[in-house]
Amino acid sequence: MAATAQRMKRAHARKCWTGARDVSDGTNAATSVGWRDKVLEELQQLEAKALDALEGVTAIEALEAWRIGYLGRKGELTVIVRSVGGLPAAERPAAGREANRVKAVLEQAYEEKAAALSQQEMARRLSDECIDVTLPGRPVEPGYIHVSTRTLREIYAIFAEMGFQVYESPEVETDVFNFQLLNIPLYHPARDMWSTFHTTREGVLLRTHTSPGQIRAMREYYPEPIRIILPGKCYRYEQVTARHESMFYQVEGLAVGKHVTMADLKGVLTQFARKMFGAERKVRFRCSYFPFTEPSAEVDMDCIICGGKGCRVCKNTGWVEILGSGMVHPQVLRNGGYDPQVYSGFAFGMGPERIAMLKYGIEDIRYFFANDLRFLRQFA
Ligand SMILES: [Zn+2]
């Protein structure tokens, strides 16, 4: 519709000027000069009118409307300029010159107005949007050390006093390091104790415990004596509950040397419990089973909530389990390169989240990775 209307309008304009040519094609020179004068007059009127209108323009939008109205493809000046082509050949130059002059005048006026308006706009924005540099800044809230990291650091510090160094090993492990070299052969029922995330590559998995680091450290340090702790994330394909997460931290400990005994194990872990939970803590060692230690022991301490009287946390036993431990199995020593006839060692493993839960009275392990600031801020 719009296109048709445009075509009709153009046809109409042409027809008018065709009419003019019809007249000028006659021998009547005076008539054709009359047409030229008419065009010149129209141009001058338009010039005055346009400049007048431009005076009143005070905004960028209005300026653009002015430009389209006079200089645009269908603007008033453009229509007249087109019509010049319809004049007799002799009259065209003068009319054309005048049209070009008016066009140049209007274009220049437009440029000047545009520059003035943008200057005004800039001045307005500078005054309206200026920044008050004397205003006090918005405070940036400081971050906090995550409670898991904080507990890990406390554990590092306690073991550092006893000469243990931190040793880090990979989170993605092979079946060989995670199980086989730790005395857990393929298809052995003990594997049921570790629900495992396997990768799509055969024999590659997310470590289920930090224990594979024991083998790596022994192979690296042999034949030196070893006293290390191995902290890091572990993964288990387990249902997430208040007590179990599929990802959690573990801190493993390993000591290997020529005269390391169970008494050393008991001394180190009792010292740890008392440094972590208070000098008055009682510690007990309970027979247990791990494939990579022999003998093995669970370590309990008297419940810090009820002091051993019995409560919900200790399930009314008065004791809470804090870690697992044992003397390194001779086969594991051998797998690490140490001769079990000459060397002995002890190992232990604990969950820092569990330690933190006991220490700070946290009831649900899922809080650790839920990223809830109301929880995390409590450890600021
Ligand atoms: Zn208790």
Coordinates of C-alpha atoms and ligand atoms in Angstrom, one line a residue:
M1 CA 0.0 0.0 0.0
A2 CA 2.7 2.5 1.1
A3 CA 4.8 1.6 -2.0
T4 CA 1.8 2.2 -4.3
A5 CA 1.1 5.6 -2.7
Q6 CA 4.7 6.6 -3.1
R7 CA 4.7 5.7 -6.8
M8 CA 1.5 7.6 -7.3
K9 CA 2.9 10.7 -5.6
R10 CA 6.0 10.6 -7.7
A11 CA 4.0 10.2 -10.8
H12 CA 2.0 13.2 -9.8
A13 CA 5.1 15.3 -9.3
R14 CA 6.5 14.3 -12.6
K15 CA 3.2 15.1 -14.3
C16 CA 3.2 18.7 -12.9
W17 CA 6.7 19.4 -14.2
T18 CA 5.9 17.7 -17.4
G19 CA 3.2 20.2 -17.7
A20 CA 5.7 23.0 -17.2
R21 CA 7.9 21.6 -19.9
D22 CA 4.8 21.4 -22.2
V23 CA 4.4 25.1 -21.7
S24 CA 8.1 25.9 -22.0
D25 CA 8.4 23.8 -25.2
G26 CA 6.4 26.5 -26.8
T27 CA 8.3 29.5 -28.2
N28 CA 7.1 31.7 -25.3
A29 CA 10.5 32.4 -23.6
A30 CA 8.8 34.7 -21.1
T31 CA 6.7 31.8 -19.8
S32 CA 9.7 29.5 -19.3
V33 CA 11.5 32.2 -17.5
G34 CA 8.4 32.5 -15.4
W35 CA 8.7 28.9 -14.4
R36 CA 12.3 29.3 -13.5
D37 CA 11.6 32.3 -11.4
K38 CA 8.9 30.4 -9.7
V39 CA 11.4 27.6 -8.9
L40 CA 13.9 30.2 -7.6
E41 CA 11.3 31.8 -5.5
E42 CA 10.2 28.5 -4.1
L43 CA 13.8 27.7 -3.2
Q44 CA 14.3 31.0 -1.4
Q45 CA 11.0 30.7 0.5
L46 CA 12.0 27.2 1.4
E47 CA 15.4 28.3 2.6
A48 CA 13.9 31.0 4.8
K49 CA 11.3 28.7 6.1
A50 CA 13.7 25.9 6.8
L51 CA 16.2 28.1 8.6
D52 CA 13.4 29.6 10.6
A53 CA 12.2 26.2 11.6
L54 CA 15.8 25.2 12.5
E55 CA 16.0 28.1 14.9
G56 CA 13.2 26.5 17.0
V57 CA 14.9 23.1 17.1
T58 CA 16.2 22.3 20.6
A59 CA 16.4 18.6 20.7
I60 CA 18.3 15.9 18.7
E61 CA 15.0 14.1 17.8
A62 CA 13.5 17.4 16.5
L63 CA 16.6 18.0 14.5
E64 CA 16.4 14.6 12.8
A65 CA 12.7 15.3 12.0
W66 CA 13.8 18.6 10.4
R67 CA 16.5 16.9 8.4
I68 CA 14.0 14.3 7.1
G69 CA 11.4 17.0 6.4
Y70 CA 13.7 19.2 4.3
L71 CA 16.8 17.2 3.2
G72 CA 15.5 13.6 3.3
R73 CA 14.7 11.5 0.4
K74 CA 11.2 12.8 0.3
G75 CA 12.0 16.1 1.9
E76 CA 10.7 19.4 0.6
L77 CA 14.0 20.6 -0.9
T78 CA 14.6 17.2 -2.5
V79 CA 11.3 17.4 -4.3
I80 CA 12.1 20.8 -5.7
V81 CA 15.6 19.8 -6.7
R82 CA 14.2 16.8 -8.6
S83 CA 11.8 19.1 -10.4
V84 CA 14.7 21.2 -11.8
G85 CA 15.2 18.3 -14.2
G86 CA 11.8 19.1 -15.7
L87 CA 12.7 22.7 -16.7
P88 CA 13.7 23.6 -20.2
A89 CA 17.4 22.9 -20.8
A90 CA 18.3 26.6 -20.9
E91 CA 16.7 27.3 -17.5
R92 CA 18.2 24.4 -15.7
P93 CA 21.7 25.7 -14.8
A94 CA 20.4 28.8 -13.0
A95 CA 17.8 26.8 -11.1
G96 CA 20.2 24.0 -10.4
R97 CA 22.8 26.4 -9.1
E98 CA 20.3 28.0 -6.7
A99 CA 19.0 24.6 -5.6
N100 CA 22.6 23.5 -4.8
R101 CA 23.3 26.7 -3.0
V102 CA 20.2 26.3 -0.8
K103 CA 21.0 22.7 -0.2
A104 CA 24.6 23.6 0.9
V105 CA 23.2 26.4 3.2
L106 CA 20.7 24.0 4.8
E107 CA 23.2 21.2 5.1
Q108 CA 25.7 23.5 6.8
A109 CA 23.1 24.9 9.1
Y110 CA 22.1 21.4 10.0
E111 CA 25.7 20.4 10.8
E112 CA 26.1 23.5 13.0
K113 CA 22.9 22.8 14.8
A114 CA 23.9 19.2 15.3
A115 CA 27.2 20.2 16.7
A116 CA 25.6 22.8 19.0
L117 CA 23.0 20.3 20.3
S118 CA 25.5 17.6 21.0
Q119 CA 27.6 20.1 22.8
Q120 CA 24.6 21.1 24.9
E121 CA 23.8 17.4 25.5
M122 CA 27.3 16.8 26.7
A123 CA 27.2 19.8 29.0
R124 CA 23.9 18.6 30.4
R125 CA 25.2 15.1 31.0
L126 CA 28.4 16.4 32.6
S127 CA 26.3 18.4 35.1
D128 CA 23.6 15.8 35.6
E129 CA 25.6 12.6 35.7
C130 CA 28.7 13.9 37.5
I131 CA 30.2 11.6 40.1
D132 CA 30.6 13.0 43.6
V133 CA 34.0 11.7 44.4
T134 CA 33.6 12.9 48.0
L135 CA 30.9 10.3 48.7
P136 CA 32.0 7.5 50.9
G137 CA 32.5 4.2 49.0
R138 CA 30.2 1.2 49.2
P139 CA 31.8 -1.3 51.6
V140 CA 33.1 -4.5 50.1
E141 CA 32.2 -7.4 52.3
P142 CA 35.3 -9.4 53.2
G143 CA 35.3 -13.1 52.5
Y144 CA 35.9 -15.8 55.1
I145 CA 38.0 -18.9 55.2
H146 CA 35.6 -21.8 54.6
V147 CA 35.0 -24.0 57.7
S148 CA 36.5 -27.0 55.9
T149 CA 39.7 -25.1 55.0
R150 CA 39.8 -23.7 58.5
T151 CA 39.6 -27.1 60.0
L152 CA 42.2 -28.5 57.5
R153 CA 44.6 -25.7 58.6
E154 CA 44.1 -26.5 62.2
I155 CA 44.9 -30.2 61.5
Y156 CA 48.0 -29.2 59.5
A157 CA 49.2 -27.1 62.4
I158 CA 48.8 -29.8 64.9
F159 CA 50.6 -32.4 62.9
A160 CA 53.3 -29.9 61.8
E161 CA 54.2 -29.6 65.5
M162 CA 54.9 -33.4 65.4
G163 CA 57.0 -33.2 62.3
F164 CA 54.4 -34.1 59.7
Q165 CA 54.6 -32.5 56.2
V166 CA 51.8 -32.0 53.8
Y167 CA 51.9 -34.3 50.7
E168 CA 49.4 -33.9 47.9
S169 CA 48.4 -36.5 45.4
P170 CA 45.9 -36.7 42.5
E171 CA 42.2 -36.8 42.9
V172 CA 41.8 -38.8 39.7
E173 CA 43.4 -42.2 40.3
T174 CA 43.9 -45.6 38.8
D175 CA 42.3 -48.7 40.2
V176 CA 45.8 -50.0 40.8
F177 CA 46.8 -47.1 43.2
N178 CA 43.3 -46.6 44.8
F179 CA 42.8 -50.3 45.5
Q180 CA 45.2 -53.0 44.3
L181 CA 48.4 -51.6 45.8
L182 CA 46.5 -51.0 49.0
N183 CA 45.9 -54.7 49.3
I184 CA 42.4 -54.6 47.8
P185 CA 42.5 -56.9 44.7
L186 CA 40.1 -56.9 41.9
Y187 CA 36.7 -58.5 42.9
H188 CA 37.7 -58.5 46.5
P189 CA 34.6 -58.1 48.8
A190 CA 36.4 -55.3 50.7
R191 CA 35.7 -53.1 47.7
D192 CA 32.1 -52.9 48.9
M193 CA 33.4 -50.5 51.6
W194 CA 34.1 -47.9 48.9
S195 CA 31.2 -47.1 46.5
T196 CA 33.2 -45.8 43.6
F197 CA 32.8 -43.2 40.8
H198 CA 34.4 -44.8 37.8
T199 CA 35.3 -42.8 34.7
T200 CA 34.6 -43.9 31.1
R201 CA 38.2 -44.9 30.8
E202 CA 38.8 -48.5 32.1
G203 CA 40.7 -48.5 35.4
V204 CA 40.5 -44.8 36.0
L205 CA 38.4 -43.5 38.9
L206 CA 37.9 -40.6 41.3
R207 CA 39.8 -41.6 44.4
T208 CA 37.5 -42.9 47.2
H209 CA 40.1 -42.1 49.9
T210 CA 43.4 -40.3 50.2
S211 CA 45.2 -43.6 50.8
P212 CA 46.6 -44.0 47.3
G213 CA 48.9 -41.1 48.2
Q214 CA 50.6 -43.5 50.7
I215 CA 51.9 -45.6 47.8
R216 CA 52.9 -42.5 45.8
A217 CA 54.8 -41.0 48.8
M218 CA 56.6 -44.2 49.7
R219 CA 57.7 -44.7 46.1
E220 CA 58.9 -41.1 46.0
Y221 CA 60.8 -41.1 49.4
Y222 CA 62.2 -44.6 49.6
P223 CA 64.4 -45.4 51.5
E224 CA 64.0 -42.3 53.6
P225 CA 61.8 -42.3 56.7
I226 CA 58.4 -40.7 56.1
R227 CA 56.2 -38.5 58.2
I228 CA 53.4 -36.9 56.1
I229 CA 49.7 -36.0 56.1
L230 CA 47.8 -36.3 52.8
P231 CA 44.8 -33.9 52.7
G232 CA 42.4 -33.6 49.8
K233 CA 39.0 -34.3 48.3
C234 CA 37.6 -37.8 48.0
Y235 CA 34.5 -39.0 46.1
R236 CA 32.0 -41.7 46.9
Y237 CA 29.0 -42.9 45.0
E238 CA 26.8 -42.7 48.0
Q239 CA 23.4 -41.4 48.9
V240 CA 23.7 -37.9 50.3
T241 CA 22.4 -37.7 53.9
A242 CA 23.1 -35.7 57.0
R243 CA 26.2 -37.8 57.6
H244 CA 27.3 -38.7 54.1
E245 CA 28.3 -36.5 51.1
S246 CA 29.4 -37.7 47.7
M247 CA 32.4 -35.3 48.0
F248 CA 34.3 -34.7 51.2
Y249 CA 37.7 -34.0 52.5
Q250 CA 40.0 -36.5 54.1
V251 CA 43.3 -36.2 55.8
E252 CA 45.5 -39.3 55.7
G253 CA 48.6 -39.7 57.8
L254 CA 51.6 -41.9 57.2
A255 CA 54.7 -42.6 59.2
V256 CA 57.3 -45.1 58.0
G257 CA 60.6 -45.8 59.6
K258 CA 62.8 -48.4 61.2
H259 CA 61.4 -48.4 64.7
V260 CA 57.8 -47.2 64.3
T261 CA 55.4 -49.0 66.7
M262 CA 51.8 -49.0 67.7
A263 CA 52.8 -46.9 70.7
D264 CA 53.8 -44.1 68.3
L265 CA 50.5 -44.4 66.6
K266 CA 48.6 -44.1 69.9
G267 CA 50.8 -41.2 71.1
V268 CA 50.4 -39.2 67.9
L269 CA 46.6 -39.6 67.7
T270 CA 46.0 -39.0 71.4
Q271 CA 48.0 -35.8 71.1
F272 CA 46.0 -34.8 68.0
A273 CA 42.7 -35.4 69.8
R274 CA 43.8 -33.3 72.8
K275 CA 45.2 -30.5 70.7
M276 CA 42.0 -30.4 68.6
F277 CA 39.3 -30.9 71.2
G278 CA 40.9 -30.0 74.5
A279 CA 43.6 -31.4 76.8
E280 CA 41.1 -33.2 79.0
R281 CA 39.9 -35.5 76.2
K282 CA 40.0 -39.3 76.7
V283 CA 40.9 -41.5 73.7
R284 CA 40.3 -45.1 73.1
F285 CA 41.4 -47.5 70.4
R286 CA 38.9 -50.1 69.2
C287 CA 39.8 -53.1 67.1
S288 CA 38.7 -52.7 63.5
Y289 CA 39.5 -53.9 60.0
F290 CA 41.0 -52.1 57.0
P291 CA 42.7 -54.0 54.1
F292 CA 45.8 -51.8 54.2
T293 CA 46.6 -51.9 57.9
E294 CA 47.3 -54.7 60.3
P295 CA 46.3 -54.5 63.1
S296 CA 43.6 -51.8 62.5
A297 CA 41.9 -49.6 65.1
E298 CA 39.1 -47.1 65.2
V299 CA 39.9 -44.2 67.4
D300 CA 37.1 -42.8 69.6
M301 CA 37.2 -40.0 72.1
D302 CA 34.8 -39.1 74.9
C303 CA 31.9 -37.1 73.6
I304 CA 32.6 -33.4 73.8
I305 CA 28.9 -32.6 74.0
C306 CA 28.0 -34.6 77.1
G307 CA 31.5 -35.3 78.5
G308 CA 30.9 -39.0 78.3
K309 CA 27.5 -39.1 80.0
G310 CA 25.6 -40.0 76.9
C311 CA 23.6 -37.8 74.5
R312 CA 22.1 -37.8 71.0
V313 CA 25.4 -37.0 69.3
C314 CA 27.2 -40.0 70.8
K315 CA 24.1 -42.2 70.6
N316 CA 24.2 -42.5 74.4
T317 CA 27.5 -44.4 74.3
G318 CA 29.6 -41.5 75.7
W319 CA 32.1 -42.0 72.9
V320 CA 32.4 -40.6 69.3
E321 CA 34.5 -42.0 66.6
I322 CA 37.0 -39.5 65.1
L323 CA 39.2 -41.5 62.8
G324 CA 40.5 -44.9 61.6
S325 CA 44.1 -46.1 61.9
G326 CA 46.5 -49.0 62.0
M327 CA 49.9 -50.3 61.4
V328 CA 50.8 -50.3 57.7
H329 CA 50.2 -53.8 56.2
P330 CA 53.5 -55.5 55.2
Q331 CA 52.2 -56.0 51.7
V332 CA 51.5 -52.2 51.4
L333 CA 55.0 -51.4 52.6
R334 CA 56.3 -53.8 50.0
N335 CA 54.2 -52.2 47.3
G336 CA 55.7 -48.8 48.3
G337 CA 59.2 -50.2 48.1
Y338 CA 60.0 -50.7 51.8
D339 CA 61.0 -54.1 53.2
P340 CA 58.6 -55.0 56.0
Q341 CA 61.4 -57.0 57.7
V342 CA 63.3 -53.7 58.2
Y343 CA 60.7 -51.0 58.1
S344 CA 57.4 -50.5 59.8
G345 CA 54.8 -47.7 59.8
F346 CA 51.4 -46.5 60.9
A347 CA 48.7 -44.8 59.0
F348 CA 45.4 -43.0 59.8
G349 CA 42.6 -41.2 58.1
M350 CA 40.0 -38.8 59.2
G351 CA 37.3 -36.6 57.7
P352 CA 37.9 -32.9 58.5
E353 CA 34.1 -32.2 58.0
R354 CA 33.4 -34.8 60.7
I355 CA 36.0 -33.2 63.0
A356 CA 34.4 -29.8 62.4
M357 CA 30.9 -31.2 63.0
L358 CA 32.1 -32.5 66.4
K359 CA 34.1 -29.4 67.3
Y360 CA 31.5 -26.8 66.3
G361 CA 28.3 -28.9 66.9
I362 CA 27.3 -28.9 63.2
E363 CA 24.4 -31.4 62.7
D364 CA 24.4 -31.9 58.9
I365 CA 27.3 -32.5 56.6
R366 CA 25.4 -31.0 53.7
Y367 CA 25.8 -27.5 55.1
F368 CA 29.5 -27.6 54.1
F369 CA 28.9 -27.4 50.4
A370 CA 25.4 -25.8 50.3
N371 CA 27.0 -22.3 50.1
D372 CA 24.6 -20.8 52.5
L373 CA 26.1 -17.6 53.8
R374 CA 24.1 -17.8 57.0
F375 CA 26.0 -21.0 57.8
L376 CA 29.4 -19.9 56.5
R377 CA 29.4 -16.5 58.3
Q378 CA 29.3 -18.2 61.6
F379 CA 32.9 -19.2 61.2
A380 CA 34.1 -15.7 60.3
Ligands
ZN1 ZN 27.5 -37.4 74.0

